Short mmCIF file of C-alpha atoms and ligand atoms in Angstrom, two decimals:
data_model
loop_
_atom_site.label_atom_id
_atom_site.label_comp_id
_atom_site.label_asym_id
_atom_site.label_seq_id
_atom_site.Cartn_x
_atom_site.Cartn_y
_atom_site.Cartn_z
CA UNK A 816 85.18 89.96 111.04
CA UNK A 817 82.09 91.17 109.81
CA UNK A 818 79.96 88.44 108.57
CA UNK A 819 76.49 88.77 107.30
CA UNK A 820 74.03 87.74 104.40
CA UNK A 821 74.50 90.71 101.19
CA UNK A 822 71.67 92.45 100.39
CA UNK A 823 73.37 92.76 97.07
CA UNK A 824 72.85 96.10 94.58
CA UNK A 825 69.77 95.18 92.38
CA UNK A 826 71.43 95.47 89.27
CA UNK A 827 73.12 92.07 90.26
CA UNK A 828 71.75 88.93 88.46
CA UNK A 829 69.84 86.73 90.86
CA UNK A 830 72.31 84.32 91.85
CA UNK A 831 74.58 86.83 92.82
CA UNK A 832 71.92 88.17 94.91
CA UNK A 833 71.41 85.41 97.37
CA UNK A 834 73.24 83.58 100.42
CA UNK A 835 76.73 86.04 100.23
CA UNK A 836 78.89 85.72 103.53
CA UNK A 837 79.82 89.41 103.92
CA UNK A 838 83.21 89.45 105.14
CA UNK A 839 84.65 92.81 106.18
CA UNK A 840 88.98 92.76 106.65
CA UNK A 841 90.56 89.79 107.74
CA UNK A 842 88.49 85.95 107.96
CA UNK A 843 89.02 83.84 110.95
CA UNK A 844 91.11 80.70 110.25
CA UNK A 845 88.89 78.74 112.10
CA UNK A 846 85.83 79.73 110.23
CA UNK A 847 84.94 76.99 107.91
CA UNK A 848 83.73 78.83 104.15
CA UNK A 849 81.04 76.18 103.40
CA UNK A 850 81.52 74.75 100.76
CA UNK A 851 79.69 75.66 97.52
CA UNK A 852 79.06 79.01 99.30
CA UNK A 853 79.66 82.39 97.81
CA UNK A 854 82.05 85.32 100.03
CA UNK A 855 82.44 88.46 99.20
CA UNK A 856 85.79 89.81 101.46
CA UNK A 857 85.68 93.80 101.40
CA UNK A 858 89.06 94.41 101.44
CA UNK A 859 90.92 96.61 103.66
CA UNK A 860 94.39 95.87 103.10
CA UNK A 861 94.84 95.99 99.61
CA UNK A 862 98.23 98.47 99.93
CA UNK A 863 98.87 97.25 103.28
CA UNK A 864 102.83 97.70 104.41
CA UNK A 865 104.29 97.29 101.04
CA UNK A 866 101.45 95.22 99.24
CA UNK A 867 100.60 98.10 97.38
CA UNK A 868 104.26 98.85 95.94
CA UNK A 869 103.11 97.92 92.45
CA UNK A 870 100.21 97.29 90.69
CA UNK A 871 99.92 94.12 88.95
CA UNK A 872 96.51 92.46 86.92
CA UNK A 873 94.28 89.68 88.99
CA UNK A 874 96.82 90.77 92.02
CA UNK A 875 95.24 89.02 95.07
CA UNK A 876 93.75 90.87 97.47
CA UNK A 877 96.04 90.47 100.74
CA UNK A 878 92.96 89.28 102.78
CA UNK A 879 92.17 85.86 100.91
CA UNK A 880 95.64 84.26 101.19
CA UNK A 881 96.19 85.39 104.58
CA UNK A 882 93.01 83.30 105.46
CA UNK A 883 94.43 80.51 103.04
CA UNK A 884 97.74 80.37 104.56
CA UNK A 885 96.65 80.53 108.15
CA UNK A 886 94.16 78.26 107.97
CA UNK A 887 95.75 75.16 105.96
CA UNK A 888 99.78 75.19 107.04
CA UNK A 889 101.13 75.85 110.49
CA UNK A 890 103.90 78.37 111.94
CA UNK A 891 107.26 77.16 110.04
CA UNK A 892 106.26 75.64 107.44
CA UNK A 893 106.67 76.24 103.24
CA UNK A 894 104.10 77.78 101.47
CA UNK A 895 104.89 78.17 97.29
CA UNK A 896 103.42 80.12 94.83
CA UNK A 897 104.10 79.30 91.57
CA UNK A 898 103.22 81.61 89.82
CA UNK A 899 103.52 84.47 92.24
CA UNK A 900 102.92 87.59 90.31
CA UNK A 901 103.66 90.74 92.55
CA UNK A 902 104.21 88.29 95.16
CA UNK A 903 101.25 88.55 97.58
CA UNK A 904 101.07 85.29 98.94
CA UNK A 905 104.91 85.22 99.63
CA UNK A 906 104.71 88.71 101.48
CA UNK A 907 101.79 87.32 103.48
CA UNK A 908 103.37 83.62 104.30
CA UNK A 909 106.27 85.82 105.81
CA UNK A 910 104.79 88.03 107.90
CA UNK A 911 102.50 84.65 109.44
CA UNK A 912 106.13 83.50 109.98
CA UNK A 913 106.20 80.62 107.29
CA UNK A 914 109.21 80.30 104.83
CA UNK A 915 107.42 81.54 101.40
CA UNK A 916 108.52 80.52 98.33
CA UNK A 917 107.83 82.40 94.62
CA UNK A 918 107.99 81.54 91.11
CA UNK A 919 107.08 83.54 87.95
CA UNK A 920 108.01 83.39 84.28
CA UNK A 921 107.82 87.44 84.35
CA UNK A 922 111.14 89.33 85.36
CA UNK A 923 108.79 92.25 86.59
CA UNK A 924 106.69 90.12 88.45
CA UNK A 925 110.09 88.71 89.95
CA UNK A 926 111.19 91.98 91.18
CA UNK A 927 108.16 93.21 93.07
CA UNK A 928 108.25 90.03 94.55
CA UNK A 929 111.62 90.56 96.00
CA UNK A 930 111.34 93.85 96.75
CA UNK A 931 108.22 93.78 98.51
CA UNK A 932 109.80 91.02 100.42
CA UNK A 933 113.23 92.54 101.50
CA UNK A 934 113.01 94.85 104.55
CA UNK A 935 115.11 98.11 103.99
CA UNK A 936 116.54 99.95 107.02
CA UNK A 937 114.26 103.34 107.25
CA UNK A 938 117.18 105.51 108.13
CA UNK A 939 119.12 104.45 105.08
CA UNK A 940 116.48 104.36 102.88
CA UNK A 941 115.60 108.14 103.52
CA UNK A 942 119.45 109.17 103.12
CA UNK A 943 119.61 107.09 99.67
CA UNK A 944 116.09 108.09 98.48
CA UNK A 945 116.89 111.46 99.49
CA UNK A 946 120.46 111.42 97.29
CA UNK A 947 118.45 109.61 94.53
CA UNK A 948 116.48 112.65 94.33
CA UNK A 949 119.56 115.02 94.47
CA UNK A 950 121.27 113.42 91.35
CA UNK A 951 117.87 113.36 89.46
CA UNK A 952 117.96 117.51 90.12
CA UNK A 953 121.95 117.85 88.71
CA UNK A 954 121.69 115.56 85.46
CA UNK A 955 118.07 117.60 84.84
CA UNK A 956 120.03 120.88 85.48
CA UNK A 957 122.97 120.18 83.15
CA UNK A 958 121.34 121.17 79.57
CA UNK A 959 123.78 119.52 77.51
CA UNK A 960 123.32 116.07 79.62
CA UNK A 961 122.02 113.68 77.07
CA UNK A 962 121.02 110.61 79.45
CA UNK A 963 120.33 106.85 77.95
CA UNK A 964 116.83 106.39 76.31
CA UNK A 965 116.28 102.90 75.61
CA UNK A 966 115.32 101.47 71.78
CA UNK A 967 112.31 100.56 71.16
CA UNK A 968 109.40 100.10 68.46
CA UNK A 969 107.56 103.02 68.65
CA UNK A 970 108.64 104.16 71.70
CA UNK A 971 108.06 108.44 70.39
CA UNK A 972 104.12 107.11 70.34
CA UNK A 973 104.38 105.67 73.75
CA UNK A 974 105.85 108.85 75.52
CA UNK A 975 106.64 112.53 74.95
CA UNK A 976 109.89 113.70 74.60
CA UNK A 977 110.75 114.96 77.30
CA UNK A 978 108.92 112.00 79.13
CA UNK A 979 111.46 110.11 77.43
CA UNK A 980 114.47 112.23 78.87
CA UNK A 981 112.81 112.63 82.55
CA UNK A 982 112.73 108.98 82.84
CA UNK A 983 115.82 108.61 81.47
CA UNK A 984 117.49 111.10 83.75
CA UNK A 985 115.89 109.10 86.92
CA UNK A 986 117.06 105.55 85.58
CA UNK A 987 120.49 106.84 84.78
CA UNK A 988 120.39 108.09 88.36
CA UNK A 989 119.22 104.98 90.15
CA UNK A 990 122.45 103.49 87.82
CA UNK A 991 124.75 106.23 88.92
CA UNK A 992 124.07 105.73 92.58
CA UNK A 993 124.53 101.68 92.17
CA UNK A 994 127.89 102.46 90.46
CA UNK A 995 129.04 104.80 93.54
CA UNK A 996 128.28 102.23 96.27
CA UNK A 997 128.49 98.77 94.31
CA UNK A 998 130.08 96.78 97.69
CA UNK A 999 127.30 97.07 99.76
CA UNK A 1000 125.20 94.52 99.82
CA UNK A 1001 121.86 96.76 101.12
CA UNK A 1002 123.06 99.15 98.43
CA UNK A 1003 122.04 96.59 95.46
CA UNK A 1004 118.62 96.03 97.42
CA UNK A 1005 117.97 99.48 97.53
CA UNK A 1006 118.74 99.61 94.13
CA UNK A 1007 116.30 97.25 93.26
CA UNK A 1008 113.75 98.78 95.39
CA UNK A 1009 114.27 102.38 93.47
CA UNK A 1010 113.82 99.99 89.57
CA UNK A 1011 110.61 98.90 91.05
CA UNK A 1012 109.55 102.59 92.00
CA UNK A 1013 110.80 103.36 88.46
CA UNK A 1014 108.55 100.65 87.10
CA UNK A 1015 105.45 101.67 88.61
CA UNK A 1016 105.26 104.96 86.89
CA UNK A 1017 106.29 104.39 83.64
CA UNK A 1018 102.85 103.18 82.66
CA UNK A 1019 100.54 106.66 84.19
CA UNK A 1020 103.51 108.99 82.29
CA UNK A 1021 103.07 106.94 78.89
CA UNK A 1022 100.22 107.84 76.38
CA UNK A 1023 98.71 104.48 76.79
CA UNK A 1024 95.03 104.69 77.77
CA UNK A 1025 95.25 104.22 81.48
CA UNK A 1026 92.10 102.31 81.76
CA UNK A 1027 93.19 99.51 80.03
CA UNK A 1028 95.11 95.88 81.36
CA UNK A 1029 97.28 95.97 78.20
CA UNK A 1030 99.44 98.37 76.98
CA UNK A 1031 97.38 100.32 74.38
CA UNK A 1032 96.93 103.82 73.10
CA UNK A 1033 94.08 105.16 71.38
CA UNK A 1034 93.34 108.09 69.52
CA UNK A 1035 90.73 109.50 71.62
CA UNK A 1036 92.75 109.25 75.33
CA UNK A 1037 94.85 112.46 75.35
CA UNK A 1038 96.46 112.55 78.86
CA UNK A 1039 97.57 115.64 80.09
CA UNK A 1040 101.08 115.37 81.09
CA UNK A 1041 103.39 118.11 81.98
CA UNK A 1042 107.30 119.14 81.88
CA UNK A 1043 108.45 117.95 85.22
CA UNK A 1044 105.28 115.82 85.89
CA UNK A 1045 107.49 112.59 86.03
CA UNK A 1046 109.82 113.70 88.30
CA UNK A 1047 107.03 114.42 90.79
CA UNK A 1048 105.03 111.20 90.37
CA UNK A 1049 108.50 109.62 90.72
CA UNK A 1050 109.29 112.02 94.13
CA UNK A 1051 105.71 111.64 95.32
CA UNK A 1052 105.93 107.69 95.11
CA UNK A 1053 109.39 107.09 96.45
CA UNK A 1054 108.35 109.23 99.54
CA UNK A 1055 105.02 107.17 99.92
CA UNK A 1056 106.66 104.28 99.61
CA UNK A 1057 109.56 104.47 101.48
CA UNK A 1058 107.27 105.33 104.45
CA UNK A 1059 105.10 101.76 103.57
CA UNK A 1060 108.70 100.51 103.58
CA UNK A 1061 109.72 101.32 106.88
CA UNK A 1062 106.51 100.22 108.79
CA UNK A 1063 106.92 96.63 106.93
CA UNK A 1064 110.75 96.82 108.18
CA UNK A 1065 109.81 97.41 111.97
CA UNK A 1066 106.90 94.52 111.37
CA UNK A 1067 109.41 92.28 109.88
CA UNK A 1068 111.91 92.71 113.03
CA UNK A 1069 109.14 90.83 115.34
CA UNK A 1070 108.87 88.12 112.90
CA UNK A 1071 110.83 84.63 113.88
CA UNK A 1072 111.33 83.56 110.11
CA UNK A 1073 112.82 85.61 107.53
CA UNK A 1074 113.16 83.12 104.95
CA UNK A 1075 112.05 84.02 101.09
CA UNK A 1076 113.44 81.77 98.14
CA UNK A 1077 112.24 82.89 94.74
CA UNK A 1078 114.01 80.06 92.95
CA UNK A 1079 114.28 80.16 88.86
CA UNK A 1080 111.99 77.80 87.07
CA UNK A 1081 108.70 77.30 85.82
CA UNK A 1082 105.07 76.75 87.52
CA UNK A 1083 105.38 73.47 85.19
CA UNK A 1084 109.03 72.66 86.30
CA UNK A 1085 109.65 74.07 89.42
CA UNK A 1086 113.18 72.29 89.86
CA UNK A 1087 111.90 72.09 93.78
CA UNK A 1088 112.26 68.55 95.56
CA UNK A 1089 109.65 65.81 95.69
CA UNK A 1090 107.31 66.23 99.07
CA UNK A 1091 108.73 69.27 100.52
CA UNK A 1092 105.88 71.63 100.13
CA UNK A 1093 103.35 72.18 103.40
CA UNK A 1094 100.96 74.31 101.54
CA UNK A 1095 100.44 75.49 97.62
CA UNK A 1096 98.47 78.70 97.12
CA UNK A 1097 98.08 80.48 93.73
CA UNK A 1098 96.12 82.06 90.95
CA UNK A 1099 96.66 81.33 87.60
CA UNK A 1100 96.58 83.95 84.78
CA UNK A 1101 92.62 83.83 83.48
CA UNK A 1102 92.46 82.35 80.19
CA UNK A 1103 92.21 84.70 76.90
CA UNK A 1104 92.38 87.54 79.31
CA UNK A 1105 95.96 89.36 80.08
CA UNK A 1106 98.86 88.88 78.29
CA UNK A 1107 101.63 89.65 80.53
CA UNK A 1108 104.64 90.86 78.74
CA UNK A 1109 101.89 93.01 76.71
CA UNK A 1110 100.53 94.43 79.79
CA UNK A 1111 104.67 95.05 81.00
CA UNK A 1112 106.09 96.14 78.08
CA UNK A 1113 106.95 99.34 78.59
CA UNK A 1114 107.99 98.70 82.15
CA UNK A 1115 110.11 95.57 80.72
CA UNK A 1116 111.79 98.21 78.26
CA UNK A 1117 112.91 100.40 80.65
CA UNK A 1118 114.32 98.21 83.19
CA UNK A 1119 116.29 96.43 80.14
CA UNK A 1120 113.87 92.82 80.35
CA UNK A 1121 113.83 92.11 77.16
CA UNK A 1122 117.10 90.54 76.27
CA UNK A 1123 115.64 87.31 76.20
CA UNK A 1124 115.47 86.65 72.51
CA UNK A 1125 111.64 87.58 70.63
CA UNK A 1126 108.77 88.60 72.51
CA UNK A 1127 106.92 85.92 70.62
CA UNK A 1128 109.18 82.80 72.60
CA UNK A 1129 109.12 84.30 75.61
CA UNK A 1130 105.33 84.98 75.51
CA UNK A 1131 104.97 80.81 74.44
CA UNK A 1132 106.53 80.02 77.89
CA UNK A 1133 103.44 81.69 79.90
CA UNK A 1134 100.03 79.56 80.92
CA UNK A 1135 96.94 80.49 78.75
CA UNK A 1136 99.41 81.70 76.18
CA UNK A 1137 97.57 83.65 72.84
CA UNK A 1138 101.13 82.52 70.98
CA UNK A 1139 99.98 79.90 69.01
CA UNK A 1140 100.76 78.84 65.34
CA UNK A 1141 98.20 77.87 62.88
CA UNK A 1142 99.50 73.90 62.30
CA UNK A 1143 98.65 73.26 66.02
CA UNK A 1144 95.21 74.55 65.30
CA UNK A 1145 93.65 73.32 62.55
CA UNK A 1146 92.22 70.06 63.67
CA UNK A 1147 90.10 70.11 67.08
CA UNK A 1148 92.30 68.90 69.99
CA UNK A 1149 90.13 66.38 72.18
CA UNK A 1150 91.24 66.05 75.80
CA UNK A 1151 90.10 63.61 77.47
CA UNK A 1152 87.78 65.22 79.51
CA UNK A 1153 83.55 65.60 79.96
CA UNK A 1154 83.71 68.61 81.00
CA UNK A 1155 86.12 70.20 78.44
CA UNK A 1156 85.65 68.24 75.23
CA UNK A 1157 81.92 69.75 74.46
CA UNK A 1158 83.11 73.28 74.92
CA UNK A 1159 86.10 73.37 73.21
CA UNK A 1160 84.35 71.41 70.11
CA UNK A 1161 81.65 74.69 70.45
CA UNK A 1162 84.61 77.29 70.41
CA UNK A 1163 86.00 75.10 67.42
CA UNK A 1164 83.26 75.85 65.21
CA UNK A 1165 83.10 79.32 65.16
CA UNK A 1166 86.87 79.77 66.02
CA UNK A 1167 89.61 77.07 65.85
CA UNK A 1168 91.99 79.10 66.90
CA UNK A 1169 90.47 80.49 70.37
CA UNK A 1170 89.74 76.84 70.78
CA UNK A 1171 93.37 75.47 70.49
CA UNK A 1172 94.33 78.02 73.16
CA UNK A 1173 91.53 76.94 75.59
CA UNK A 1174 92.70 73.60 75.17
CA UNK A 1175 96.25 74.41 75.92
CA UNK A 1176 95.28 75.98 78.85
CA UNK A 1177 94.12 73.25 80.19
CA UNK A 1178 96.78 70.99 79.33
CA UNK A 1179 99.27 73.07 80.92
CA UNK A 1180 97.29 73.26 84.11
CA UNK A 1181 97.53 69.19 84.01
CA UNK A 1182 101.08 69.06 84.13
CA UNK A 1183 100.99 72.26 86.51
CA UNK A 1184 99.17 70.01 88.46
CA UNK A 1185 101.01 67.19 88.14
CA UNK A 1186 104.15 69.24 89.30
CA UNK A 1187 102.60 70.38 92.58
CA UNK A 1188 101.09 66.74 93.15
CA UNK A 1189 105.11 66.12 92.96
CA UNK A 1190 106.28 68.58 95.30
CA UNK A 1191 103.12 68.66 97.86
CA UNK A 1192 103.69 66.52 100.84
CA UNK A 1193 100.95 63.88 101.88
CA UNK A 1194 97.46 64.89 102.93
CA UNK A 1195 98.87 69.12 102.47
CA UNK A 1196 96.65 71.08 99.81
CA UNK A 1197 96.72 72.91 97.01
CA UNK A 1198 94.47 76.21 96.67
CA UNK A 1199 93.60 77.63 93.40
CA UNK A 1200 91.12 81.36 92.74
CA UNK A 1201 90.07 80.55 88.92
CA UNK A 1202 88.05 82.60 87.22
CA UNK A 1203 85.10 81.94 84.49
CA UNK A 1204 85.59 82.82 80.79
CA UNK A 1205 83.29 83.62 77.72
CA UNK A 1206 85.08 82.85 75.21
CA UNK A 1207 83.53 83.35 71.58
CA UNK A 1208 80.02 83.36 74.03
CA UNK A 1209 80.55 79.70 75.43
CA UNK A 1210 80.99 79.88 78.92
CA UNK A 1211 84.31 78.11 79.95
CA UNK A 1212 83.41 76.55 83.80
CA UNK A 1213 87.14 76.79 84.56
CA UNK A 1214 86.53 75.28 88.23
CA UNK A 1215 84.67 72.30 87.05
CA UNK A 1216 87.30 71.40 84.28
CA UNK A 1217 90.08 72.29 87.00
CA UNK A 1218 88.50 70.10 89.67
CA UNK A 1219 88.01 66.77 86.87
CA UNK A 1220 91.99 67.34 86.05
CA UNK A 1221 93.03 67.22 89.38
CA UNK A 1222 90.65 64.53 90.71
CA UNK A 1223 91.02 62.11 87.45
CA UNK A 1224 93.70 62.63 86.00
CA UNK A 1225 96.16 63.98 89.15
CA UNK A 1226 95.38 61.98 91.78
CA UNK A 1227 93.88 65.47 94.17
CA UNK A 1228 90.70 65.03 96.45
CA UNK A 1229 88.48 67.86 96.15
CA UNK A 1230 88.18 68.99 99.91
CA UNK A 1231 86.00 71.98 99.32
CA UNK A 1232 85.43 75.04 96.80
CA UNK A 1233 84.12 78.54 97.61
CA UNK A 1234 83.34 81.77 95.09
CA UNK A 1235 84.70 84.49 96.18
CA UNK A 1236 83.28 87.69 94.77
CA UNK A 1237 85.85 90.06 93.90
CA UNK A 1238 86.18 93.65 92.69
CA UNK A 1239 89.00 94.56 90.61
CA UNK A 1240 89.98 97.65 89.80
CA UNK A 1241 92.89 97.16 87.38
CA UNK A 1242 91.15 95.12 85.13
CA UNK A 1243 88.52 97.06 83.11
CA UNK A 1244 86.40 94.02 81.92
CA UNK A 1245 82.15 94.76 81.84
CA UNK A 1246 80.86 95.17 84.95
CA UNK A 1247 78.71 91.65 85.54
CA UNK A 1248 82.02 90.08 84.82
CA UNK A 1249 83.74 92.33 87.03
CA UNK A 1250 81.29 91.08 90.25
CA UNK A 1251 82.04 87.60 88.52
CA UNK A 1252 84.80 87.19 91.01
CA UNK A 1253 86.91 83.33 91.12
CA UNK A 1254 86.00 80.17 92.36
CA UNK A 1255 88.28 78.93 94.83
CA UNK A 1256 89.57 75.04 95.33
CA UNK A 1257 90.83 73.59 97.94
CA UNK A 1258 92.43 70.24 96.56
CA UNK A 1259 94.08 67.90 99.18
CA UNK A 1260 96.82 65.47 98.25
C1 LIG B 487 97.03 86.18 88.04
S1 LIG B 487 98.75 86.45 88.03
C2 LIG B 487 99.18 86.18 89.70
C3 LIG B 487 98.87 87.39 90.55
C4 LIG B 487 99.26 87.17 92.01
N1 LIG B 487 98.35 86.27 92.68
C5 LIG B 487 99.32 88.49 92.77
O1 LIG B 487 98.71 88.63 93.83
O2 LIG B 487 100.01 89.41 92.30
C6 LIG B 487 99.34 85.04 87.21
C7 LIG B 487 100.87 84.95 87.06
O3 LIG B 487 101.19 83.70 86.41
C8 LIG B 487 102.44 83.89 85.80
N2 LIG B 487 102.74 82.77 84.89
C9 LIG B 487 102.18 82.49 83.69
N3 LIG B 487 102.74 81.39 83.17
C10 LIG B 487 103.67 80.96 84.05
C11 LIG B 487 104.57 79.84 84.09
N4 LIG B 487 104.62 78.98 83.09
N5 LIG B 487 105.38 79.71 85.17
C12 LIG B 487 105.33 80.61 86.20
N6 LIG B 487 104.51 81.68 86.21
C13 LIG B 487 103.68 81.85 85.16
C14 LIG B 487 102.28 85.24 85.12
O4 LIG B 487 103.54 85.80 84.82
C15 LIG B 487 101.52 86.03 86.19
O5 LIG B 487 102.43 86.77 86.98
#
């Protein structure tokens, strides 16, 4: 560990500028982060073993939770997520031998999680990855094969044609081999590992502008994509991956607990049992700033997600939610709180609308709260990276309105809170916002 004060890039603003901790790869769990203080972690891990299986917006990077998990539970004991995304923190709680747990409203979120979580045996990974491959070649060689292309709205915009029937022709594949080897249990994980390989192509062989979080095409991006192009992204990845696959299966034999539970339920109502958590760790989706299914549509069409009745209700069930109907928003919603009530009376004025979903957000995050206050046991904690929004140019101090919830109205002591600088990549937002990074709270029940 690498730690040192930043001399910073000048075209940072002034604050950022001043007393950084440096930390370079992993942070020693017995290093206090003062509190109040500001880290940058330059991470070297971010596609560590299979970490980097799938990209997914805000995704933690690997080093942060690590530190989080190591330094606030012990060997044994049950760290949850609850609203896990690609599963990062459950993936690191296992291999620092605790039992991890993950929840997530989002079905593709679900998957990665599990599949970055299940070790696959290398040898028969490369034999079924290798016969994947092999059926992809006959059903492309047999001209009159006319594979399954999923329905959807304006799916001849979103791909090329023979996108469409390349993709196809690999999910019909991954389907064929299921069908052929159905009783075997590591069969149906391999399966699942080959969807999520599936998944995280779809998006780079669709038109949609690829530097853009949601799912958006514009008429000035013209990708270049070729026949056969998805077939080798698809070959190139599996191969890649399969390899990050079998290192995390020969770390995974030399761990003592094995034990993943991605239970159904809701960050809100988690169905888990009162005082049975050692450890809560989690970031919750930034306010105003990804919309989830958006961002996984096309992924979420092709693995067959959407069967869940309108993308409008499903899109209602997620935190910081832009689903909202105009009757809930047409007087201003008062919370409760001093350090919400001013800002969301400022968003009201110029927009009621932005200012009924800031104030959801917030609610939700109470009974959030409230739900891990339920499952926490005594004196463990509860660590949350939130991020600062301008919304409608009133800045949102999402920390300081997190930390009065959870002290007032919750019942949480505010043990200590650190900013940690952050650079993401997936998330094209302008650059000082970028550096912006997420304040982190440690809140102790
Ligand atoms: C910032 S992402 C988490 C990223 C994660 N830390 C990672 O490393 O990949 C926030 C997640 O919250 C999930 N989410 C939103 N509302 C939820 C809810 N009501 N219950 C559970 N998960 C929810 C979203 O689906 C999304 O995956």
């Amino acid at each position: 560990m690498d730690m040192s004060t930043s001399i910073g890039d000048q075209k940072d603003s002034e604050d950022e500028l001043h007393d950084t901790i440096e930390i370079e790869g992993d942070i020693d769990p017995s290093f206090d982060i003062p509190n109040q203080s500001r880290i940058l972690i330059k991470s070297n891990d971010q596609s560590y073993l299979t970490h980097g299986i799938h990209k997914f917006p805000a995704k933690f990077f690997p080093e942060l939770p690590r530190y989080l998990v190591r330094k606030y539970s012990r060997f044994g004991d049950i760290v949850l997520d609850p609203m896990c995304g690609s599963g990062t923190v459950v993936l690191e709680a296992m291999l620092n031998d605790r039992i991890g747990i993950g929840i997530d409203i989002d079905p593709i979120a679900r998957l990665i999680t599990k599949v970055k979580t299940t070790p696959l045996e290398p040898n028969m990974l490369t034999t079924s990855a290798q016969a994947l491959l092999e059926q992809i070649h006959t059903l492309d060689a047999r001209v009159d094969y006319n594979p399954q292309i999923p329905e959807f709205h304006y799916r001849d915009k979103w791909f090329r044609s023979f996108v469409l029937r390349e993709l196809a022709i690999i999910h019909d594949s991954i389907e064929i081999l299921l069908l052929r080897n159905m009783d075997s249990p590591e069969w149906r994980r391999i399966n699942q590992f080959f969807r999520v390989i599936l998944s995280s192509i779809v998006r780079d062989m669709s038109n949609a502008d690829p530097h853009c979080t949601r799912t958006v095409l514009r008429k000035n991006v013209v990708k270049t994509i070729l026949v056969g192009d998805t077939y080798t992204r698809f070959s190139e990845t599996l191969l890649h991956q399969c390899s990050s696959m079998s290192e995390f299966y020969e770390v995974a034999k030399s761990l003592s607990i094995k034990d993943i539970r991605l239970p159904r339920g809701t960050a809100l109502d988690t169905g888990l049992d009162d005082e049975s958590i050692d450890l809560a760790l989690t970031s919750p989706p930034y306010i105003n700033a990804v919309d989830y299914t958006r961002t996984h549509q096309l992924e979420m069409y092709w693995l067959g997600f959407f069967d869940d009745g309108p993308l409008s209700q499903v899109k209602r069930k997620y935190i910081g939610t832009e689903t909202v109907y105009k009757t809930e928003y047409s007087d201003l919603k008062i919370s409760g709180f001093e350090t919400l009530d001013p800002i969301l009376e400022k968003i009201f004025n110029q927009d009621p609308r932005r200012s009924f979903i800031v104030y959801k957000f917030f609610e939700d995050m109470k009974l959030q709260l409230d739900e891990m206050y339920r499952v926490l046991k005594p004196g463990s904690r509860y660590c949350i990276a939130i991020g600062n929004n301008l919304i409608r140019g009133v800045e949102v101090p999402s920390d300081k309105i997190l930390s009065e919830v959870a002290t007032s109205a919750i019942g949480f002591e505010l043990e200590r809170c650190f900013f940690s600088k952050l650079i993401r990549h997936f998330i094209r937002i302008p650059r000082p916002e970028r550096m912006m990074g997420e304040w982190i709270l440690v809140l102790k029940k």
